[in-house]
Coordinates of C-alpha atoms and ligand atoms in Angstrom, one line a residue:
X668 CA 0.0 23.1 21.8
X669 CA -0.2 19.4 22.1
X670 CA -2.1 17.8 25.0
X671 CA -0.9 14.5 26.4
X672 CA -2.6 11.4 25.2
X673 CA -2.5 8.1 27.1
X674 CA -1.8 4.8 25.3
X675 CA -5.3 3.6 26.2
X676 CA -7.0 6.4 24.3
X677 CA -5.1 5.9 21.1
X678 CA -7.0 4.3 18.2
X679 CA -4.9 2.4 15.7
X680 CA -6.3 2.9 12.2
X681 CA -4.7 1.0 9.3
X682 CA -5.1 2.8 5.9
X683 CA -3.8 2.0 2.4
X684 CA -2.4 4.5 -0.1
X685 CA -1.5 3.4 -3.5
X686 CA 1.5 5.0 -5.2
X687 CA 1.4 4.9 -9.0
X688 CA 3.2 6.5 -12.0
X689 CA 5.4 5.8 -14.9
X690 CA 8.7 4.0 -14.4
X691 CA 11.3 6.3 -13.0
X692 CA 8.8 8.9 -11.8
X693 CA 10.0 8.5 -8.2
X694 CA 7.5 6.2 -6.5
X695 CA 10.0 4.2 -4.5
X696 CA 12.0 7.4 -3.7
X697 CA 8.9 9.1 -2.3
X698 CA 8.1 6.0 -0.1
X699 CA 11.7 5.7 1.0
X700 CA 11.9 9.4 2.0
X701 CA 8.6 9.4 3.8
X702 CA 9.1 6.2 5.8
X703 CA 12.8 6.9 6.3
X704 CA 13.4 3.3 5.0
X705 CA 16.5 3.5 2.9
X706 CA 16.5 -0.2 2.1
X707 CA 13.8 0.3 -0.5
X708 CA 15.5 0.0 -3.9
X709 CA 15.3 3.0 -6.1
X710 CA 16.1 3.1 -9.8
X711 CA 19.6 3.8 -11.2
X712 CA 19.1 5.8 -14.3
X713 CA 22.1 4.3 -16.1
X714 CA 21.7 0.6 -15.4
X715 CA 17.9 0.2 -14.9
X716 CA 18.6 -1.5 -11.6
X717 CA 16.2 -0.9 -8.7
X718 CA 13.1 -0.9 -10.9
X719 CA 10.2 -2.1 -8.9
X720 CA 8.5 -5.1 -10.4
X721 CA 6.1 -6.3 -7.7
X722 CA 3.5 -4.5 -5.7
X723 CA 5.1 -3.8 -2.3
X724 CA 3.8 -2.6 1.0
X725 CA 5.8 -0.3 3.3
X726 CA 4.3 0.8 6.6
X727 CA 4.5 4.1 8.4
X728 CA 3.1 4.8 11.8
X729 CA 1.9 8.4 12.0
X730 CA 0.1 9.7 15.0
X731 CA -2.2 12.7 14.7
X732 CA -3.9 13.5 18.0
X733 CA -5.5 10.3 19.3
X734 CA -5.3 8.4 16.1
X735 CA -2.3 6.3 15.2
X736 CA -2.5 5.9 11.4
X737 CA -0.8 2.7 10.3
X738 CA -0.2 4.0 6.8
X739 CA 0.5 1.3 4.2
X740 CA 2.2 2.9 1.2
X741 CA 1.8 0.6 -1.7
X742 CA 4.7 0.9 -4.2
X743 CA 3.6 -0.3 -7.6
X744 CA 5.5 -1.2 -10.7
X745 CA 5.6 1.6 -13.1
X746 CA 4.1 1.6 -16.6
X747 CA 6.7 2.2 -19.2
X748 CA 7.3 2.7 -22.9
X749 CA 7.3 -1.0 -23.7
X750 CA 3.5 -1.3 -23.5
X751 CA 3.6 -5.1 -23.9
X752 CA 3.4 -5.4 -20.1
X753 CA 0.7 -2.8 -19.4
X754 CA -1.8 -5.6 -18.9
X755 CA 0.4 -7.4 -16.5
X756 CA 1.1 -4.3 -14.4
X757 CA -2.5 -3.4 -14.3
X758 CA -3.4 -6.9 -13.2
X759 CA -1.0 -6.8 -10.3
X760 CA -2.3 -3.5 -9.1
X761 CA -5.9 -4.8 -9.6
X762 CA -5.1 -7.9 -7.5
X763 CA -3.8 -5.7 -4.7
X764 CA -6.7 -3.2 -4.6
X765 CA -9.3 -5.9 -5.1
X766 CA -7.9 -7.8 -2.1
X767 CA -7.9 -4.7 0.0
X768 CA -11.5 -4.1 -1.1
X769 CA -12.6 -7.7 -0.3
X770 CA -11.1 -7.4 3.2
X771 CA -12.9 -4.2 3.8
X772 CA -9.5 -2.5 4.4
X773 CA -9.5 1.3 4.0
X774 CA -8.1 2.5 0.7
X775 CA -7.5 6.1 1.6
X776 CA -6.1 7.4 -1.6
X777 CA -4.0 7.2 -4.7
X778 CA -0.9 9.2 -5.4
X779 CA 0.0 9.6 -9.0
X780 CA 3.7 10.7 -9.5
X781 CA 4.9 12.5 -12.5
X782 CA 8.5 13.5 -13.4
X783 CA 8.4 17.3 -14.1
X784 CA 11.7 17.1 -16.0
X785 CA 10.0 15.2 -18.8
X786 CA 9.6 17.5 -21.8
X787 CA 6.4 16.0 -22.9
X788 CA 3.9 13.4 -21.8
X789 CA 3.7 10.8 -24.5
X790 CA 1.1 8.2 -25.4
X791 CA 2.1 5.9 -22.5
X792 CA 1.7 8.7 -20.0
X793 CA -1.6 9.8 -21.3
X794 CA -2.9 6.2 -21.4
X795 CA -1.7 5.7 -17.9
X796 CA -3.7 8.7 -16.8
X797 CA -6.9 7.5 -18.5
X798 CA -6.4 4.1 -16.8
X799 CA -6.0 5.9 -13.4
X800 CA -9.1 8.0 -14.0
X801 CA -11.1 4.9 -14.8
X802 CA -9.6 2.8 -12.1
X803 CA -10.7 5.3 -9.4
X804 CA -14.0 6.5 -10.9
X805 CA -15.0 10.0 -11.9
X806 CA -17.0 10.7 -8.7
X807 CA -14.1 9.6 -6.5
X808 CA -11.2 11.7 -8.0
X809 CA -11.0 13.7 -4.8
X810 CA -9.1 10.7 -3.4
X811 CA -6.3 11.2 -5.8
X812 CA -3.3 13.5 -5.5
X813 CA -1.2 14.2 -8.6
X814 CA 2.4 14.7 -7.4
X815 CA 5.2 16.2 -9.5
X816 CA 8.7 15.1 -8.8
X817 CA 12.3 16.0 -9.6
X818 CA 11.9 19.7 -9.2
X819 CA 15.1 21.6 -9.7
X820 CA 16.7 18.8 -11.7
X821 CA 16.9 20.8 -14.9
X822 CA 18.8 24.0 -15.6
X823 CA 15.5 25.7 -16.7
X824 CA 13.3 26.4 -13.7
X825 CA 10.9 28.4 -15.8
X826 CA 10.4 25.4 -18.1
X827 CA 9.5 23.3 -15.1
X828 CA 6.9 25.9 -13.9
X829 CA 5.4 26.1 -17.4
X830 CA 5.1 22.3 -17.7
X831 CA 3.3 22.3 -14.4
X832 CA 0.9 24.8 -15.7
X833 CA 0.3 22.8 -18.9
X834 CA -0.3 19.7 -16.8
X835 CA -2.8 21.6 -14.7
X836 CA -4.8 23.1 -17.5
X837 CA -4.9 20.6 -20.2
X838 CA -7.7 18.1 -20.4
X839 CA -5.2 15.6 -21.9
X840 CA -3.2 15.7 -18.8
X841 CA -4.4 16.5 -15.2
X842 CA -7.0 19.0 -16.3
X843 CA -9.9 16.5 -16.3
X844 CA -9.2 15.3 -12.7
X845 CA -8.5 18.8 -11.4
X846 CA -11.6 20.5 -12.9
X847 CA -14.1 17.9 -11.7
X848 CA -16.7 18.4 -9.1
X849 CA -14.9 15.8 -7.0
X850 CA -11.5 17.3 -7.8
X851 CA -8.1 15.8 -7.3
X852 CA -5.3 17.7 -5.6
X853 CA -1.9 18.6 -7.0
X854 CA 1.4 18.8 -5.1
X855 CA 5.1 19.0 -5.5
X856 CA 7.5 16.5 -3.9
X857 CA 10.8 17.6 -2.5
X858 CA 13.0 14.6 -1.5
X859 CA 14.9 16.8 1.0
X860 CA 11.8 17.4 3.2
X861 CA 10.0 14.5 5.0
X862 CA 7.8 17.1 6.5
X863 CA 6.5 18.4 3.2
X864 CA 6.1 14.8 1.9
X865 CA 3.9 14.1 5.0
X866 CA 1.8 17.2 4.1
X867 CA 1.0 15.5 0.8
X868 CA -0.4 12.5 2.7
X869 CA -2.2 14.6 5.3
X870 CA -5.4 15.4 3.4
X871 CA -5.9 11.8 2.5
X872 CA -5.7 10.4 6.0
X873 CA -9.4 10.6 6.8
X874 CA -10.5 9.3 3.4
X875 CA -11.9 5.9 2.5
X876 CA -13.3 4.9 -0.9
X877 CA -14.1 2.0 -3.1
X878 CA -12.3 2.2 -6.5
X879 CA -14.4 1.8 -9.5
X880 CA -12.2 -1.1 -10.7
X881 CA -13.1 -3.2 -7.6
X882 CA -16.7 -2.3 -7.9
X883 CA -16.7 -3.7 -11.4
X884 CA -14.6 -6.8 -10.6
X885 CA -15.2 -8.0 -7.1
X886 CA -18.3 -6.4 -5.6
X887 CA -20.9 -9.2 -5.6
X888 CA -23.6 -6.6 -6.3
X889 CA -21.6 -5.4 -9.4
X890 CA -21.1 -7.0 -12.8
X891 CA -18.0 -9.0 -11.6
X892 CA -16.2 -8.3 -14.9
X893 CA -12.9 -9.7 -16.1
X894 CA -10.1 -7.2 -16.0
X895 CA -10.2 -6.4 -19.7
X896 CA -13.9 -5.4 -19.6
X897 CA -13.6 -2.9 -16.8
X898 CA -13.3 0.7 -17.7
X899 CA -9.6 0.8 -16.7
X900 CA -8.9 -2.6 -18.5
X901 CA -10.5 -1.3 -21.7
X902 CA -7.9 1.4 -21.9
X903 CA -5.2 -1.3 -22.1
X904 CA -7.3 -3.7 -24.3
X905 CA -8.0 -1.0 -26.9
X906 CA -4.4 -0.1 -27.1
X907 CA -3.4 -3.7 -27.5
X908 CA -5.5 -4.1 -30.5
X909 CA -4.0 -0.9 -32.0
X910 CA -0.5 -2.2 -31.3
X911 CA -1.4 -5.5 -32.9
X912 CA -2.7 -3.9 -36.0
X913 CA 0.5 -1.8 -36.2
X914 CA 3.2 -4.5 -35.7
X915 CA 1.3 -7.8 -35.4
X916 CA 3.1 -9.5 -32.5
X917 CA 0.6 -12.3 -32.0
X918 CA 2.3 -14.0 -29.1
X919 CA 2.5 -10.9 -26.9
X920 CA -1.1 -10.0 -27.8
X921 CA -2.3 -13.5 -26.8
X922 CA -0.4 -13.3 -23.5
X923 CA -1.9 -9.9 -22.7
X924 CA -5.4 -11.0 -23.7
X925 CA -5.1 -14.0 -21.3
X926 CA -4.3 -11.6 -18.5
X927 CA -7.1 -9.3 -19.3
X928 CA -9.5 -12.3 -19.4
X929 CA -8.7 -13.0 -15.8
X930 CA -11.3 -12.6 -13.1
X931 CA -10.6 -12.1 -9.4
X932 CA -10.2 -15.7 -8.1
X933 CA -12.7 -15.9 -5.4
X934 CA -12.0 -19.6 -4.8
X935 CA -8.3 -19.2 -3.9
X936 CA -9.1 -16.1 -1.9
X937 CA -11.8 -17.8 0.2
X938 CA -9.8 -20.9 0.8
X939 CA -6.8 -19.1 2.0
X940 CA -8.7 -16.8 4.2
X941 CA -10.3 -19.8 6.0
X942 CA -6.9 -21.4 6.4
X943 CA -5.4 -18.1 7.7
X944 CA -8.3 -17.7 10.2
X945 CA -7.9 -21.2 11.5
X946 CA -4.1 -20.8 11.9
X947 CA -4.5 -17.5 13.7
X948 CA -7.1 -18.9 16.0
X949 CA -4.7 -21.7 17.0
X950 CA -2.0 -19.1 17.6
X951 CA -4.2 -16.9 19.7
X952 CA -5.0 -19.9 21.9
X953 CA -1.3 -20.7 22.2
X954 CA -0.6 -17.2 23.1
X955 CA -3.3 -17.2 25.8
X956 CA -1.8 -20.5 27.0
X957 CA 1.6 -18.8 27.3
X958 CA 0.3 -16.0 29.3
X959 CA -1.6 -18.4 31.6
X960 CA 1.6 -20.3 32.1
X961 CA 3.6 -17.1 32.9
X962 CA 0.9 -16.1 35.4
X963 CA 1.2 -19.4 37.1
X964 CA 5.0 -19.2 37.2
X965 CA 4.9 -15.6 38.6
X966 CA 2.2 -16.6 41.0
X967 CA 4.2 -19.5 42.4
X968 CA 7.4 -17.5 42.6
X969 CA 5.8 -14.6 44.2
X970 CA 4.2 -16.8 46.8
X971 CA 7.6 -18.3 47.5
X972 CA 9.8 -15.2 47.6
X973 CA 7.7 -12.1 48.2
X974 CA 8.2 -12.5 51.9
X975 CA 12.0 -12.5 51.6
X976 CA 12.5 -10.3 48.5
X977 CA 9.7 -7.8 48.7
X978 CA 7.1 -6.9 46.0
X979 CA 9.8 -6.7 43.3
X980 CA 10.0 -10.5 43.3
X981 CA 7.3 -10.7 40.6
X982 CA 9.7 -9.1 38.1
X983 CA 12.3 -11.7 38.7
X984 CA 9.9 -14.6 38.6
X985 CA 9.8 -15.4 34.9
X986 CA 11.2 -18.8 34.4
X987 CA 14.0 -18.6 31.8
X988 CA 13.5 -22.2 30.8
X989 CA 9.8 -21.6 30.0
X990 CA 10.7 -18.4 28.0
X991 CA 12.8 -20.6 25.7
X992 CA 9.9 -22.9 25.1
X993 CA 7.6 -19.9 24.5
X994 CA 10.0 -18.4 22.1
X995 CA 10.3 -21.6 20.1
X996 CA 6.6 -21.8 19.9
X997 CA 6.4 -18.2 18.6
X998 CA 9.1 -19.0 16.0
X999 CA 7.0 -21.9 14.8
X1000 CA 3.9 -19.7 14.6
X1001 CA 5.8 -17.2 12.5
X1002 CA 7.1 -19.9 10.2
X1003 CA 3.6 -21.3 9.7
X1004 CA 2.3 -17.8 8.7
X1005 CA 5.2 -17.3 6.4
X1006 CA 4.6 -20.7 4.7
X1007 CA 0.9 -19.9 4.3
X1008 CA 1.7 -16.6 2.7
X1009 CA 4.2 -18.2 0.3
X1010 CA 1.7 -20.9 -0.7
X1011 CA -1.0 -18.3 -1.2
X1012 CA 1.3 -16.2 -3.5
X1013 CA 2.2 -19.3 -5.5
X1014 CA -1.4 -20.7 -5.8
X1015 CA -2.8 -17.4 -6.7
X1016 CA -0.1 -16.9 -9.4
X1017 CA -1.1 -20.3 -10.9
X1018 CA -4.8 -19.5 -10.6
X1019 CA -4.5 -16.1 -12.2
X1020 CA -1.7 -17.0 -14.6
X1021 CA 0.3 -13.9 -13.6
X1022 CA 3.8 -13.7 -12.3
X1023 CA 3.9 -12.7 -8.7
X1024 CA 0.4 -13.7 -7.6
X1025 CA -1.7 -11.9 -5.1
X1026 CA 0.1 -9.8 -2.5
X1027 CA 0.1 -12.0 0.6
X1028 CA -0.2 -9.0 3.0
X1029 CA -3.9 -9.6 3.5
X1030 CA -2.9 -12.6 5.6
X1031 CA -1.6 -10.1 8.3
X1032 CA -4.1 -10.0 11.1
X1033 CA -5.6 -6.6 11.2
X1034 CA -7.2 -7.3 14.6
X1035 CA -3.7 -7.2 16.1
X1036 CA -3.6 -3.7 17.4
X1037 CA -1.5 -3.5 20.5
X1038 CA 2.2 -3.6 20.9
X1039 CA 1.9 -6.7 23.1
X1040 CA 0.2 -8.5 20.2
X1041 CA 3.0 -7.5 17.9
X1042 CA 5.7 -8.5 20.3
X1043 CA 4.0 -11.9 20.7
X1044 CA 4.8 -13.1 17.3
X1045 CA 2.5 -11.4 14.8
X1046 CA 4.5 -9.7 12.2
X1047 CA 3.6 -6.4 10.6
X1048 CA 6.5 -5.8 8.4
X1049 CA 8.8 -2.9 7.8
X1050 CA 7.4 -0.5 10.3
X1051 CA 8.7 3.0 10.5
X1052 CA 7.4 5.2 13.3
X1053 CA 6.9 8.9 13.4
X1054 CA 5.4 10.4 16.5
X1055 CA 4.6 13.9 15.3
X1056 CA 4.9 15.3 18.8
X1057 CA 8.5 14.4 19.2
X1058 CA 10.0 15.4 15.9
X1059 CA 10.6 18.1 13.5
X1060 CA 7.1 17.5 12.1
X1061 CA 5.3 18.7 15.2
X1062 CA 4.3 21.8 13.3
X1063 CA 2.0 19.7 11.2
X1064 CA 0.0 18.7 14.2
X1065 CA 0.0 22.2 15.6
X1066 CA -1.3 23.5 12.3
X1067 CA -4.1 21.0 12.3
X1068 CA -5.1 21.7 15.8
X1069 CA -5.3 25.4 15.0
X1070 CA -7.6 24.6 12.1
X1071 CA -9.7 22.3 14.2
Ligands
GTP1163 N1 16.5 14.8 -7.5 C1 15.5 14.0 -7.5 N2 15.6 12.7 -7.9 C2 14.6 11.9 -7.8 C3 13.3 12.4 -7.4 N3 12.4 11.3 -7.4 C4 13.1 10.3 -7.9 N4 14.4 10.6 -8.1 C5 15.4 9.8 -8.7 O1 14.9 9.2 -9.9 C6 15.3 7.8 -10.1 C7 14.1 6.9 -10.2 O2 13.4 6.9 -9.0 P1 12.5 5.6 -8.4 O3 12.0 6.1 -7.1 O4 13.3 4.4 -8.5 O5 11.4 5.6 -9.5 P2 10.1 4.6 -9.5 O6 8.9 5.4 -9.9 O7 10.0 3.8 -8.3 O8 10.5 3.7 -10.8 P3 10.0 2.2 -11.1 O9 10.3 1.3 -9.9 O10 10.9 1.8 -12.3 O11 8.6 2.2 -11.5 C8 16.2 7.5 -8.9 O12 17.5 7.6 -9.3 C9 15.8 8.6 -7.9 O13 16.9 8.9 -7.0 C10 13.2 13.8 -7.0 O14 12.1 14.3 -6.6 N5 14.3 14.5 -7.0
MG1164 MG1 10.2 1.8 -7.9

């Protein structure tokens, strides 16, 4: 079914998919299963270890026809019952998606994970859903997939089915998003099947949208609101006031209010982007210099030995001494990028008064698109590769080709 595709004709397309949900819903598990990356920590129910506290980016290369999707799955910290930190979690997610938006990177979709074994969805779950709805924006809900997890983990399969039906039909739960003109999708996650997990991602691959939260916070044509005045932020802010009235914990309230008062810090963003561009330009020139040097070495060696050794001489001609220098230079370049990222994280944490700061992944150079570029010192971290043509997932591609 599959036709051969040459390396030249493949287009690399980086896209971002945000994974959200309450703590323990299975976000990290989903990402670990789909990327095959078993180093991602997942929660241990007993000890609370493995809880994700920072926004994290895990990349999966997924080829469909002539497009190589570089899918960035963004693992986010889960909202939980202690609502004191709702503001902090929302601000970390906001910082990530706002940066993605500012860099014109493609946000393809949001997966919202929900644990089907939960007997009921309490206040925190419902608040989280309202925040999600407002964060995306009503006319963009088709970019969201509501994914239920932990199927078969109770002794009552009928109960699981009936909870799914309640989620689907009630306006309090998923109903609003599913019965909208731009409707969200619903899916089930099975950790035993990577193939089916990929099918959850498939419909989102061609999407690209601007979340309402970023339109309200960072779009220069928009109102440039602080977090707490955006529609999503208001859900948190209103709840904080209620909490305060109920148990009057002033210190926590003030901390959360400070976070909600935060605006996207344009100054730090612009300054670091300029510094990054300068650094990468320098590295690109060094890289060009390295290749020129190699060409010179090969040229000289070929001229000297091709007569005696034949045309294969070029392959033997790379000067090992020079490669040591080149590799030292590449190491220095990597260290400089790592330092810049670290500084950015720290400075943005100070500027926005949040723990963690902005996710430094925007410093990765999206213009680096070929394997040669990657080999030559630019790091795109934690890559997992699935070539659908060579694996058990090939049926997905066949299926799509049939539909095309
Ligand atoms: N059987 C089964 N277990 C699951 C499934 N999804 C998650 N788990 C388990 O549920 C626990 C919590 O999963 P995590 O992936 O850490 O949840 P999370 O959403 O990342 O949680 P936070 O990082 O705290 O926000 C882990 O022990 C997982 O092994 C599922 O679909 N089936
Ligand atoms: Mg997690």
